[in-house]
mmCIF file of C-alpha atoms in Angstrom:
data_model
loop_
_atom_site.group_PDB
_atom_site.id
_atom_site.type_symbol
_atom_site.label_atom_id
_atom_site.label_comp_id
_atom_site.label_asym_id
_atom_site.label_seq_id
_atom_site.Cartn_x
_atom_site.Cartn_y
_atom_site.Cartn_z
ATOM 1 C CA UNK Z 1284 0.000 0.000 0.000
ATOM 2 C CA UNK Z 1285 2.793 2.432 -0.961
ATOM 3 C CA UNK Z 1286 0.836 5.424 -2.368
ATOM 4 C CA UNK Z 1287 3.251 8.315 -2.972
ATOM 5 C CA UNK Z 1288 6.886 7.643 -2.084
ATOM 6 C CA UNK Z 1289 9.450 10.418 -1.731
ATOM 7 C CA UNK Z 1290 13.183 10.033 -1.304
ATOM 8 C CA UNK Z 1291 15.291 11.099 0.439
ATOM 9 C CA UNK Z 1292 13.564 12.074 3.696
ATOM 10 C CA UNK Z 1293 16.364 14.461 4.666
ATOM 11 C CA UNK Z 1294 19.117 16.155 2.659
ATOM 12 C CA UNK Z 1295 21.784 18.737 3.362
ATOM 13 C CA UNK Z 1296 23.398 20.499 0.412
ATOM 14 C CA UNK Z 1297 26.025 23.146 0.015
ATOM 15 C CA UNK Z 1298 25.255 26.242 -2.030
ATOM 16 C CA UNK Z 1299 25.731 25.527 -5.715
ATOM 17 C CA UNK Z 1300 25.296 21.772 -5.514
ATOM 18 C CA UNK Z 1301 22.627 20.054 -7.555
ATOM 19 C CA UNK Z 1302 20.404 17.154 -6.631
ATOM 20 C CA UNK Z 1303 17.213 15.344 -7.559
ATOM 21 C CA UNK Z 1304 14.299 14.697 -5.241
ATOM 22 C CA UNK Z 1305 12.524 11.510 -6.222
ATOM 23 C CA UNK Z 1306 8.768 10.972 -6.270
ATOM 24 C CA UNK Z 1307 6.935 7.838 -7.321
ATOM 25 C CA UNK Z 1308 3.295 6.816 -7.089
ATOM 26 C CA UNK Z 1309 1.681 3.450 -7.676
ATOM 27 C CA UNK Z 1310 -1.939 4.565 -8.011
ATOM 28 C CA UNK Z 1311 -1.839 5.225 -11.778
ATOM 29 C CA UNK Z 1312 -2.594 8.891 -11.162
ATOM 30 C CA UNK Z 1313 -2.273 11.212 -14.139
ATOM 31 C CA UNK Z 1314 -1.746 14.375 -12.090
ATOM 32 C CA UNK Z 1315 1.449 14.878 -10.089
ATOM 33 C CA UNK Z 1316 2.800 17.986 -8.439
ATOM 34 C CA UNK Z 1317 5.576 19.375 -6.243
ATOM 35 C CA UNK Z 1318 5.038 21.830 -3.396
ATOM 36 C CA UNK Z 1319 7.336 23.559 -0.979
ATOM 37 C CA UNK Z 1320 6.321 24.618 2.490
ATOM 38 C CA UNK Z 1321 8.216 27.157 4.525
ATOM 39 C CA UNK Z 1322 7.701 27.887 8.235
ATOM 40 C CA UNK Z 1323 4.451 29.733 8.827
ATOM 41 C CA UNK Z 1324 3.557 29.667 5.147
ATOM 42 C CA UNK Z 1325 1.195 27.634 3.088
ATOM 43 C CA UNK Z 1326 2.004 25.135 0.395
ATOM 44 C CA UNK Z 1327 3.348 26.741 -2.747
ATOM 45 C CA UNK Z 1328 3.184 24.914 -6.065
ATOM 46 C CA UNK Z 1329 6.535 24.539 -7.838
ATOM 47 C CA UNK Z 1330 5.729 22.418 -10.900
ATOM 48 C CA UNK Z 1331 2.993 20.046 -11.911
ATOM 49 C CA UNK Z 1332 2.212 17.483 -14.580
ATOM 50 C CA UNK Z 1333 -1.065 16.341 -16.061
ATOM 51 C CA UNK Z 1334 0.400 13.218 -17.662
ATOM 52 C CA UNK Z 1335 3.533 11.588 -19.005
ATOM 53 C CA UNK Z 1336 5.464 13.983 -21.202
ATOM 54 C CA UNK Z 1337 3.589 17.062 -19.974
ATOM 55 C CA UNK Z 1338 4.821 19.487 -17.321
ATOM 56 C CA UNK Z 1339 3.989 23.048 -16.392
ATOM 57 C CA UNK Z 1340 5.121 25.713 -13.982
ATOM 58 C CA UNK Z 1341 3.440 26.530 -10.742
ATOM 59 C CA UNK Z 1342 3.755 29.534 -8.495
ATOM 60 C CA UNK Z 1343 7.475 29.279 -7.642
ATOM 61 C CA UNK Z 1344 9.287 27.385 -10.446
ATOM 62 C CA UNK Z 1345 12.591 29.276 -10.557
ATOM 63 C CA UNK Z 1346 15.597 27.148 -9.687
ATOM 64 C CA UNK Z 1347 13.784 23.859 -10.251
ATOM 65 C CA UNK Z 1348 13.307 21.505 -13.196
ATOM 66 C CA UNK Z 1349 10.972 18.561 -13.609
ATOM 67 C CA UNK Z 1350 10.323 15.839 -16.137
ATOM 68 C CA UNK Z 1351 7.620 13.203 -16.487
ATOM 69 C CA UNK Z 1352 8.846 10.336 -18.607
ATOM 70 C CA UNK Z 1353 6.487 7.808 -17.000
ATOM 71 C CA UNK Z 1354 3.123 7.996 -15.258
ATOM 72 C CA UNK Z 1355 4.686 6.761 -12.019
ATOM 73 C CA UNK Z 1356 7.679 9.082 -11.578
ATOM 74 C CA UNK Z 1357 8.004 12.838 -11.231
ATOM 75 C CA UNK Z 1358 11.510 13.869 -10.101
ATOM 76 C CA UNK Z 1359 12.319 17.422 -9.026
ATOM 77 C CA UNK Z 1360 15.793 18.723 -9.848
ATOM 78 C CA UNK Z 1361 17.540 21.547 -8.062
ATOM 79 C CA UNK Z 1362 19.977 22.971 -10.564
ATOM 80 C CA UNK Z 1363 22.214 25.015 -8.257
ATOM 81 C CA UNK Z 1364 21.061 24.948 -4.666
ATOM 82 C CA UNK Z 1365 20.636 28.218 -2.790
ATOM 83 C CA UNK Z 1366 19.898 28.837 0.917
ATOM 84 C CA UNK Z 1367 16.487 30.206 -0.129
ATOM 85 C CA UNK Z 1368 15.600 26.683 -1.224
ATOM 86 C CA UNK Z 1369 15.829 25.399 2.329
ATOM 87 C CA UNK Z 1370 12.338 24.046 2.829
ATOM 88 C CA UNK Z 1371 10.135 20.986 3.158
ATOM 89 C CA UNK Z 1372 9.165 19.575 -0.224
ATOM 90 C CA UNK Z 1373 6.026 17.548 -0.805
ATOM 91 C CA UNK Z 1374 5.078 15.534 -3.846
ATOM 92 C CA UNK Z 1375 1.401 14.844 -4.440
ATOM 93 C CA UNK Z 1376 -0.720 13.022 -6.993
ATOM 94 C CA UNK Z 1377 -4.362 12.605 -7.904
ATOM 95 C CA UNK Z 1378 -6.773 11.529 -10.558
ATOM 96 C CA UNK Z 1379 -8.394 14.350 -12.453
ATOM 97 C CA UNK Z 1380 -11.797 15.758 -11.890
ATOM 98 C CA UNK Z 1381 -12.854 16.187 -8.312
ATOM 99 C CA UNK Z 1382 -10.273 13.876 -6.766
ATOM 100 C CA UNK Z 1383 -8.215 14.962 -3.762
ATOM 101 C CA UNK Z 1384 -4.426 14.979 -3.648
ATOM 102 C CA UNK Z 1385 -2.413 12.210 -2.024
ATOM 103 C CA UNK Z 1386 0.842 13.407 -0.480
ATOM 104 C CA UNK Z 1387 4.199 11.819 0.050
ATOM 105 C CA UNK Z 1388 5.927 12.052 3.440
ATOM 106 C CA UNK Z 1389 8.052 15.007 2.412
ATOM 107 C CA UNK Z 1390 11.743 15.766 1.951
ATOM 108 C CA UNK Z 1391 13.400 18.134 4.393
ATOM 109 C CA UNK Z 1392 16.116 20.012 2.552
ATOM 110 C CA UNK Z 1393 18.708 22.297 4.104
ATOM 111 C CA UNK Z 1394 21.062 24.349 1.935
ATOM 112 C CA UNK Z 1395 24.054 25.833 3.716
ATOM 113 C CA UNK B 521 -7.572 39.270 -2.981
ATOM 114 C CA UNK B 522 -6.088 35.826 -2.409
ATOM 115 C CA UNK B 523 -7.686 32.928 -4.260
ATOM 116 C CA UNK B 524 -8.244 31.031 -1.030
ATOM 117 C CA UNK B 525 -8.219 32.709 2.374
ATOM 118 C CA UNK B 526 -8.270 31.290 5.862
ATOM 119 C CA UNK B 527 -8.004 32.795 9.317
ATOM 120 C CA UNK B 528 -4.593 31.588 10.524
ATOM 121 C CA UNK B 529 -5.729 31.379 14.160
ATOM 122 C CA UNK B 530 -4.681 29.920 16.455
ATOM 123 C CA UNK B 531 -8.011 28.804 17.765
ATOM 124 C CA UNK B 532 -7.469 27.706 21.353
ATOM 125 C CA UNK B 533 -10.406 25.644 22.624
ATOM 126 C CA UNK B 534 -10.972 23.308 25.590
ATOM 127 C CA UNK B 535 -11.652 19.634 25.163
ATOM 128 C CA UNK B 536 -15.297 19.006 24.382
ATOM 129 C CA UNK B 537 -15.837 22.358 22.715
ATOM 130 C CA UNK B 538 -17.311 22.927 19.282
ATOM 131 C CA UNK B 539 -15.209 24.970 16.899
ATOM 132 C CA UNK B 540 -15.780 26.134 13.337
ATOM 133 C CA UNK B 541 -13.463 27.411 10.637
ATOM 134 C CA UNK B 542 -14.352 29.189 7.436
ATOM 135 C CA UNK B 543 -12.474 29.438 4.178
ATOM 136 C CA UNK B 544 -13.350 31.897 1.418
ATOM 137 C CA UNK B 545 -12.530 31.447 -2.253
ATOM 138 C CA UNK B 546 -12.494 34.023 -5.020
ATOM 139 C CA UNK B 547 -13.319 32.001 -8.137
ATOM 140 C CA UNK B 548 -17.046 31.459 -8.396
ATOM 141 C CA UNK B 549 -16.486 28.694 -10.973
ATOM 142 C CA UNK B 550 -14.671 26.503 -8.436
ATOM 143 C CA UNK B 551 -16.014 22.981 -8.532
ATOM 144 C CA UNK B 552 -14.453 20.898 -5.801
ATOM 145 C CA UNK B 553 -13.370 21.595 -2.271
ATOM 146 C CA UNK B 554 -11.484 19.721 0.395
ATOM 147 C CA UNK B 555 -10.365 20.002 3.983
ATOM 148 C CA UNK B 556 -6.950 18.621 4.869
ATOM 149 C CA UNK B 557 -5.322 18.197 8.240
ATOM 150 C CA UNK B 558 -1.612 18.778 8.718
ATOM 151 C CA UNK B 559 0.311 17.877 11.845
ATOM 152 C CA UNK B 560 3.558 19.661 12.604
ATOM 153 C CA UNK B 561 6.247 18.792 10.049
ATOM 154 C CA UNK B 562 4.112 16.072 8.488
ATOM 155 C CA UNK B 563 2.400 15.757 5.137
ATOM 156 C CA UNK B 564 -1.182 17.048 4.708
ATOM 157 C CA UNK B 565 -3.788 14.340 4.938
ATOM 158 C CA UNK B 566 -7.280 14.448 3.496
ATOM 159 C CA UNK B 567 -9.869 15.035 6.202
ATOM 160 C CA UNK B 568 -12.918 15.255 3.998
ATOM 161 C CA UNK B 569 -14.229 16.368 0.660
ATOM 162 C CA UNK B 570 -16.902 19.061 0.689
ATOM 163 C CA UNK B 571 -20.051 18.439 -1.294
ATOM 164 C CA UNK B 572 -22.756 20.873 -2.305
ATOM 165 C CA UNK B 573 -25.222 19.233 0.024
ATOM 166 C CA UNK B 574 -22.783 19.294 2.931
ATOM 167 C CA UNK B 575 -21.361 16.188 4.507
ATOM 168 C CA UNK B 576 -20.629 14.766 7.903
ATOM 169 C CA UNK B 577 -18.062 12.288 9.116
ATOM 170 C CA UNK B 578 -18.374 11.549 12.806
ATOM 171 C CA UNK B 579 -17.590 14.721 14.744
ATOM 172 C CA UNK B 580 -16.711 16.637 11.580
ATOM 173 C CA UNK B 581 -19.169 18.495 9.340
ATOM 174 C CA UNK B 582 -18.281 20.352 6.160
ATOM 175 C CA UNK B 583 -20.527 22.829 4.409
ATOM 176 C CA UNK B 584 -20.357 24.721 1.126
ATOM 177 C CA UNK B 585 -21.975 28.112 0.610
ATOM 178 C CA UNK B 586 -21.723 28.947 -3.086
ATOM 179 C CA UNK B 587 -23.622 32.220 -2.829
ATOM 180 C CA UNK B 588 -21.101 33.649 -0.367
ATOM 181 C CA UNK B 589 -18.195 31.622 -1.733
ATOM 182 C CA UNK B 590 -16.996 29.957 1.399
ATOM 183 C CA UNK B 591 -16.670 26.506 2.892
ATOM 184 C CA UNK B 592 -16.760 25.665 6.558
ATOM 185 C CA UNK B 593 -15.540 22.931 8.863
ATOM 186 C CA UNK B 594 -17.265 22.246 12.154
ATOM 187 C CA UNK B 595 -15.639 20.056 14.785
ATOM 188 C CA UNK B 596 -17.815 18.888 17.656
ATOM 189 C CA UNK B 597 -16.615 17.489 20.978
ATOM 190 C CA UNK B 598 -13.002 18.518 20.322
ATOM 191 C CA UNK B 599 -10.279 16.087 21.339
ATOM 192 C CA UNK B 600 -6.664 16.821 22.210
ATOM 193 C CA UNK B 601 -5.744 14.836 19.103
ATOM 194 C CA UNK B 602 -7.616 17.337 16.920
ATOM 195 C CA UNK B 603 -4.811 19.843 17.516
ATOM 196 C CA UNK B 604 -3.367 20.475 14.059
ATOM 197 C CA UNK B 605 -3.466 22.885 11.159
ATOM 198 C CA UNK B 606 -6.508 22.616 8.902
ATOM 199 C CA UNK B 607 -5.992 23.430 5.247
ATOM 200 C CA UNK B 608 -8.715 24.467 2.854
ATOM 201 C CA UNK B 609 -8.188 23.352 -0.752
ATOM 202 C CA UNK B 610 -10.098 24.522 -3.811
ATOM 203 C CA UNK B 611 -10.122 23.279 -7.385
ATOM 204 C CA UNK B 612 -10.889 26.401 -9.443
ATOM 205 C CA UNK B 613 -11.390 24.328 -12.620
ATOM 206 C CA UNK B 614 -9.999 27.148 -14.740
ATOM 207 C CA UNK B 615 -6.561 25.573 -14.363
ATOM 208 C CA UNK B 616 -5.281 22.151 -13.425
ATOM 209 C CA UNK B 617 -3.927 23.444 -10.140
ATOM 210 C CA UNK B 618 -5.433 22.911 -6.730
ATOM 211 C CA UNK B 619 -5.195 26.030 -4.592
ATOM 212 C CA UNK B 620 -4.296 25.725 -0.915
ATOM 213 C CA UNK B 621 -5.138 28.123 1.853
ATOM 214 C CA UNK B 622 -2.398 28.894 4.360
ATOM 215 C CA UNK B 623 -4.225 26.950 7.047
ATOM 216 C CA UNK B 624 -5.980 27.514 10.352
ATOM 217 C CA UNK B 625 -4.218 26.306 13.469
ATOM 218 C CA UNK B 626 -6.294 24.598 16.144
ATOM 219 C CA UNK B 627 -5.004 23.946 19.653
ATOM 220 C CA UNK B 628 -7.223 21.900 21.955
ATOM 221 C CA UNK B 629 -6.286 22.104 25.635
ATOM 222 C CA UNK B 630 -7.313 19.877 28.580
#
Protein backbone atom coordinates (compact mmCIF):
# COMPACT_ATOMS: atom_id res chain seq x y z
CA UNK A 1 0.00 0.00 0.00
CA UNK A 2 2.79 2.43 -0.96
CA UNK A 3 0.84 5.42 -2.37
CA UNK A 4 3.25 8.32 -2.97
CA UNK A 5 6.89 7.64 -2.08
CA UNK A 6 9.45 10.42 -1.73
CA UNK A 7 13.18 10.03 -1.30
CA UNK A 8 15.29 11.10 0.44
CA UNK A 9 13.56 12.07 3.70
CA UNK A 10 16.36 14.46 4.67
CA UNK A 11 19.12 16.15 2.66
CA UNK A 12 21.78 18.74 3.36
CA UNK A 13 23.40 20.50 0.41
CA UNK A 14 26.03 23.15 0.02
CA UNK A 15 25.25 26.24 -2.03
CA UNK A 16 25.73 25.53 -5.71
CA UNK A 17 25.30 21.77 -5.51
CA UNK A 18 22.63 20.05 -7.56
CA UNK A 19 20.40 17.15 -6.63
CA UNK A 20 17.21 15.34 -7.56
CA UNK A 21 14.30 14.70 -5.24
CA UNK A 22 12.52 11.51 -6.22
CA UNK A 23 8.77 10.97 -6.27
CA UNK A 24 6.94 7.84 -7.32
CA UNK A 25 3.30 6.82 -7.09
CA UNK A 26 1.68 3.45 -7.68
CA UNK A 27 -1.94 4.57 -8.01
CA UNK A 28 -1.84 5.22 -11.78
CA UNK A 29 -2.59 8.89 -11.16
CA UNK A 30 -2.27 11.21 -14.14
CA UNK A 31 -1.75 14.37 -12.09
CA UNK A 32 1.45 14.88 -10.09
CA UNK A 33 2.80 17.99 -8.44
CA UNK A 34 5.58 19.37 -6.24
CA UNK A 35 5.04 21.83 -3.40
CA UNK A 36 7.34 23.56 -0.98
CA UNK A 37 6.32 24.62 2.49
CA UNK A 38 8.22 27.16 4.53
CA UNK A 39 7.70 27.89 8.23
CA UNK A 40 4.45 29.73 8.83
CA UNK A 41 3.56 29.67 5.15
CA UNK A 42 1.19 27.63 3.09
CA UNK A 43 2.00 25.14 0.40
CA UNK A 44 3.35 26.74 -2.75
CA UNK A 45 3.18 24.91 -6.06
CA UNK A 46 6.53 24.54 -7.84
CA UNK A 47 5.73 22.42 -10.90
CA UNK A 48 2.99 20.05 -11.91
CA UNK A 49 2.21 17.48 -14.58
CA UNK A 50 -1.07 16.34 -16.06
CA UNK A 51 0.40 13.22 -17.66
CA UNK A 52 3.53 11.59 -19.00
CA UNK A 53 5.46 13.98 -21.20
CA UNK A 54 3.59 17.06 -19.97
CA UNK A 55 4.82 19.49 -17.32
CA UNK A 56 3.99 23.05 -16.39
CA UNK A 57 5.12 25.71 -13.98
CA UNK A 58 3.44 26.53 -10.74
CA UNK A 59 3.76 29.53 -8.49
CA UNK A 60 7.48 29.28 -7.64
CA UNK A 61 9.29 27.38 -10.45
CA UNK A 62 12.59 29.28 -10.56
CA UNK A 63 15.60 27.15 -9.69
CA UNK A 64 13.78 23.86 -10.25
CA UNK A 65 13.31 21.51 -13.20
CA UNK A 66 10.97 18.56 -13.61
CA UNK A 67 10.32 15.84 -16.14
CA UNK A 68 7.62 13.20 -16.49
CA UNK A 69 8.85 10.34 -18.61
CA UNK A 70 6.49 7.81 -17.00
CA UNK A 71 3.12 8.00 -15.26
CA UNK A 72 4.69 6.76 -12.02
CA UNK A 73 7.68 9.08 -11.58
CA UNK A 74 8.00 12.84 -11.23
CA UNK A 75 11.51 13.87 -10.10
CA UNK A 76 12.32 17.42 -9.03
CA UNK A 77 15.79 18.72 -9.85
CA UNK A 78 17.54 21.55 -8.06
CA UNK A 79 19.98 22.97 -10.56
CA UNK A 80 22.21 25.01 -8.26
CA UNK A 81 21.06 24.95 -4.67
CA UNK A 82 20.64 28.22 -2.79
CA UNK A 83 19.90 28.84 0.92
CA UNK A 84 16.49 30.21 -0.13
CA UNK A 85 15.60 26.68 -1.22
CA UNK A 86 15.83 25.40 2.33
CA UNK A 87 12.34 24.05 2.83
CA UNK A 88 10.13 20.99 3.16
CA UNK A 89 9.16 19.57 -0.22
CA UNK A 90 6.03 17.55 -0.81
CA UNK A 91 5.08 15.53 -3.85
CA UNK A 92 1.40 14.84 -4.44
CA UNK A 93 -0.72 13.02 -6.99
CA UNK A 94 -4.36 12.61 -7.90
CA UNK A 95 -6.77 11.53 -10.56
CA UNK A 96 -8.39 14.35 -12.45
CA UNK A 97 -11.80 15.76 -11.89
CA UNK A 98 -12.85 16.19 -8.31
CA UNK A 99 -10.27 13.88 -6.77
CA UNK A 100 -8.22 14.96 -3.76
CA UNK A 101 -4.43 14.98 -3.65
CA UNK A 102 -2.41 12.21 -2.02
CA UNK A 103 0.84 13.41 -0.48
CA UNK A 104 4.20 11.82 0.05
CA UNK A 105 5.93 12.05 3.44
CA UNK A 106 8.05 15.01 2.41
CA UNK A 107 11.74 15.77 1.95
CA UNK A 108 13.40 18.13 4.39
CA UNK A 109 16.12 20.01 2.55
CA UNK A 110 18.71 22.30 4.10
CA UNK A 111 21.06 24.35 1.93
CA UNK A 112 24.05 25.83 3.72
CA UNK B 1 -7.57 39.27 -2.98
CA UNK B 2 -6.09 35.83 -2.41
CA UNK B 3 -7.69 32.93 -4.26
CA UNK B 4 -8.24 31.03 -1.03
CA UNK B 5 -8.22 32.71 2.37
CA UNK B 6 -8.27 31.29 5.86
CA UNK B 7 -8.00 32.80 9.32
CA UNK B 8 -4.59 31.59 10.52
CA UNK B 9 -5.73 31.38 14.16
CA UNK B 10 -4.68 29.92 16.46
CA UNK B 11 -8.01 28.80 17.77
CA UNK B 12 -7.47 27.71 21.35
CA UNK B 13 -10.41 25.64 22.62
CA UNK B 14 -10.97 23.31 25.59
CA UNK B 15 -11.65 19.63 25.16
CA UNK B 16 -15.30 19.01 24.38
CA UNK B 17 -15.84 22.36 22.72
CA UNK B 18 -17.31 22.93 19.28
CA UNK B 19 -15.21 24.97 16.90
CA UNK B 20 -15.78 26.13 13.34
CA UNK B 21 -13.46 27.41 10.64
CA UNK B 22 -14.35 29.19 7.44
CA UNK B 23 -12.47 29.44 4.18
CA UNK B 24 -13.35 31.90 1.42
CA UNK B 25 -12.53 31.45 -2.25
CA UNK B 26 -12.49 34.02 -5.02
CA UNK B 27 -13.32 32.00 -8.14
CA UNK B 28 -17.05 31.46 -8.40
CA UNK B 29 -16.49 28.69 -10.97
CA UNK B 30 -14.67 26.50 -8.44
CA UNK B 31 -16.01 22.98 -8.53
CA UNK B 32 -14.45 20.90 -5.80
CA UNK B 33 -13.37 21.60 -2.27
CA UNK B 34 -11.48 19.72 0.40
CA UNK B 35 -10.37 20.00 3.98
CA UNK B 36 -6.95 18.62 4.87
CA UNK B 37 -5.32 18.20 8.24
CA UNK B 38 -1.61 18.78 8.72
CA UNK B 39 0.31 17.88 11.85
CA UNK B 40 3.56 19.66 12.60
CA UNK B 41 6.25 18.79 10.05
CA UNK B 42 4.11 16.07 8.49
CA UNK B 43 2.40 15.76 5.14
CA UNK B 44 -1.18 17.05 4.71
CA UNK B 45 -3.79 14.34 4.94
CA UNK B 46 -7.28 14.45 3.50
CA UNK B 47 -9.87 15.04 6.20
CA UNK B 48 -12.92 15.26 4.00
CA UNK B 49 -14.23 16.37 0.66
CA UNK B 50 -16.90 19.06 0.69
CA UNK B 51 -20.05 18.44 -1.29
CA UNK B 52 -22.76 20.87 -2.30
CA UNK B 53 -25.22 19.23 0.02
CA UNK B 54 -22.78 19.29 2.93
CA UNK B 55 -21.36 16.19 4.51
CA UNK B 56 -20.63 14.77 7.90
CA UNK B 57 -18.06 12.29 9.12
CA UNK B 58 -18.37 11.55 12.81
CA UNK B 59 -17.59 14.72 14.74
CA UNK B 60 -16.71 16.64 11.58
CA UNK B 61 -19.17 18.49 9.34
CA UNK B 62 -18.28 20.35 6.16
CA UNK B 63 -20.53 22.83 4.41
CA UNK B 64 -20.36 24.72 1.13
CA UNK B 65 -21.97 28.11 0.61
CA UNK B 66 -21.72 28.95 -3.09
CA UNK B 67 -23.62 32.22 -2.83
CA UNK B 68 -21.10 33.65 -0.37
CA UNK B 69 -18.20 31.62 -1.73
CA UNK B 70 -17.00 29.96 1.40
CA UNK B 71 -16.67 26.51 2.89
CA UNK B 72 -16.76 25.67 6.56
CA UNK B 73 -15.54 22.93 8.86
CA UNK B 74 -17.27 22.25 12.15
CA UNK B 75 -15.64 20.06 14.78
CA UNK B 76 -17.81 18.89 17.66
CA UNK B 77 -16.62 17.49 20.98
CA UNK B 78 -13.00 18.52 20.32
CA UNK B 79 -10.28 16.09 21.34
CA UNK B 80 -6.66 16.82 22.21
CA UNK B 81 -5.74 14.84 19.10
CA UNK B 82 -7.62 17.34 16.92
CA UNK B 83 -4.81 19.84 17.52
CA UNK B 84 -3.37 20.47 14.06
CA UNK B 85 -3.47 22.88 11.16
CA UNK B 86 -6.51 22.62 8.90
CA UNK B 87 -5.99 23.43 5.25
CA UNK B 88 -8.71 24.47 2.85
CA UNK B 89 -8.19 23.35 -0.75
CA UNK B 90 -10.10 24.52 -3.81
CA UNK B 91 -10.12 23.28 -7.38
CA UNK B 92 -10.89 26.40 -9.44
CA UNK B 93 -11.39 24.33 -12.62
CA UNK B 94 -10.00 27.15 -14.74
CA UNK B 95 -6.56 25.57 -14.36
CA UNK B 96 -5.28 22.15 -13.42
CA UNK B 97 -3.93 23.44 -10.14
CA UNK B 98 -5.43 22.91 -6.73
CA UNK B 99 -5.19 26.03 -4.59
CA UNK B 100 -4.30 25.72 -0.92
CA UNK B 101 -5.14 28.12 1.85
CA UNK B 102 -2.40 28.89 4.36
CA UNK B 103 -4.23 26.95 7.05
CA UNK B 104 -5.98 27.51 10.35
CA UNK B 105 -4.22 26.31 13.47
CA UNK B 106 -6.29 24.60 16.14
CA UNK B 107 -5.00 23.95 19.65
CA UNK B 108 -7.22 21.90 21.95
CA UNK B 109 -6.29 22.10 25.64
CA UNK B 110 -7.31 19.88 28.58
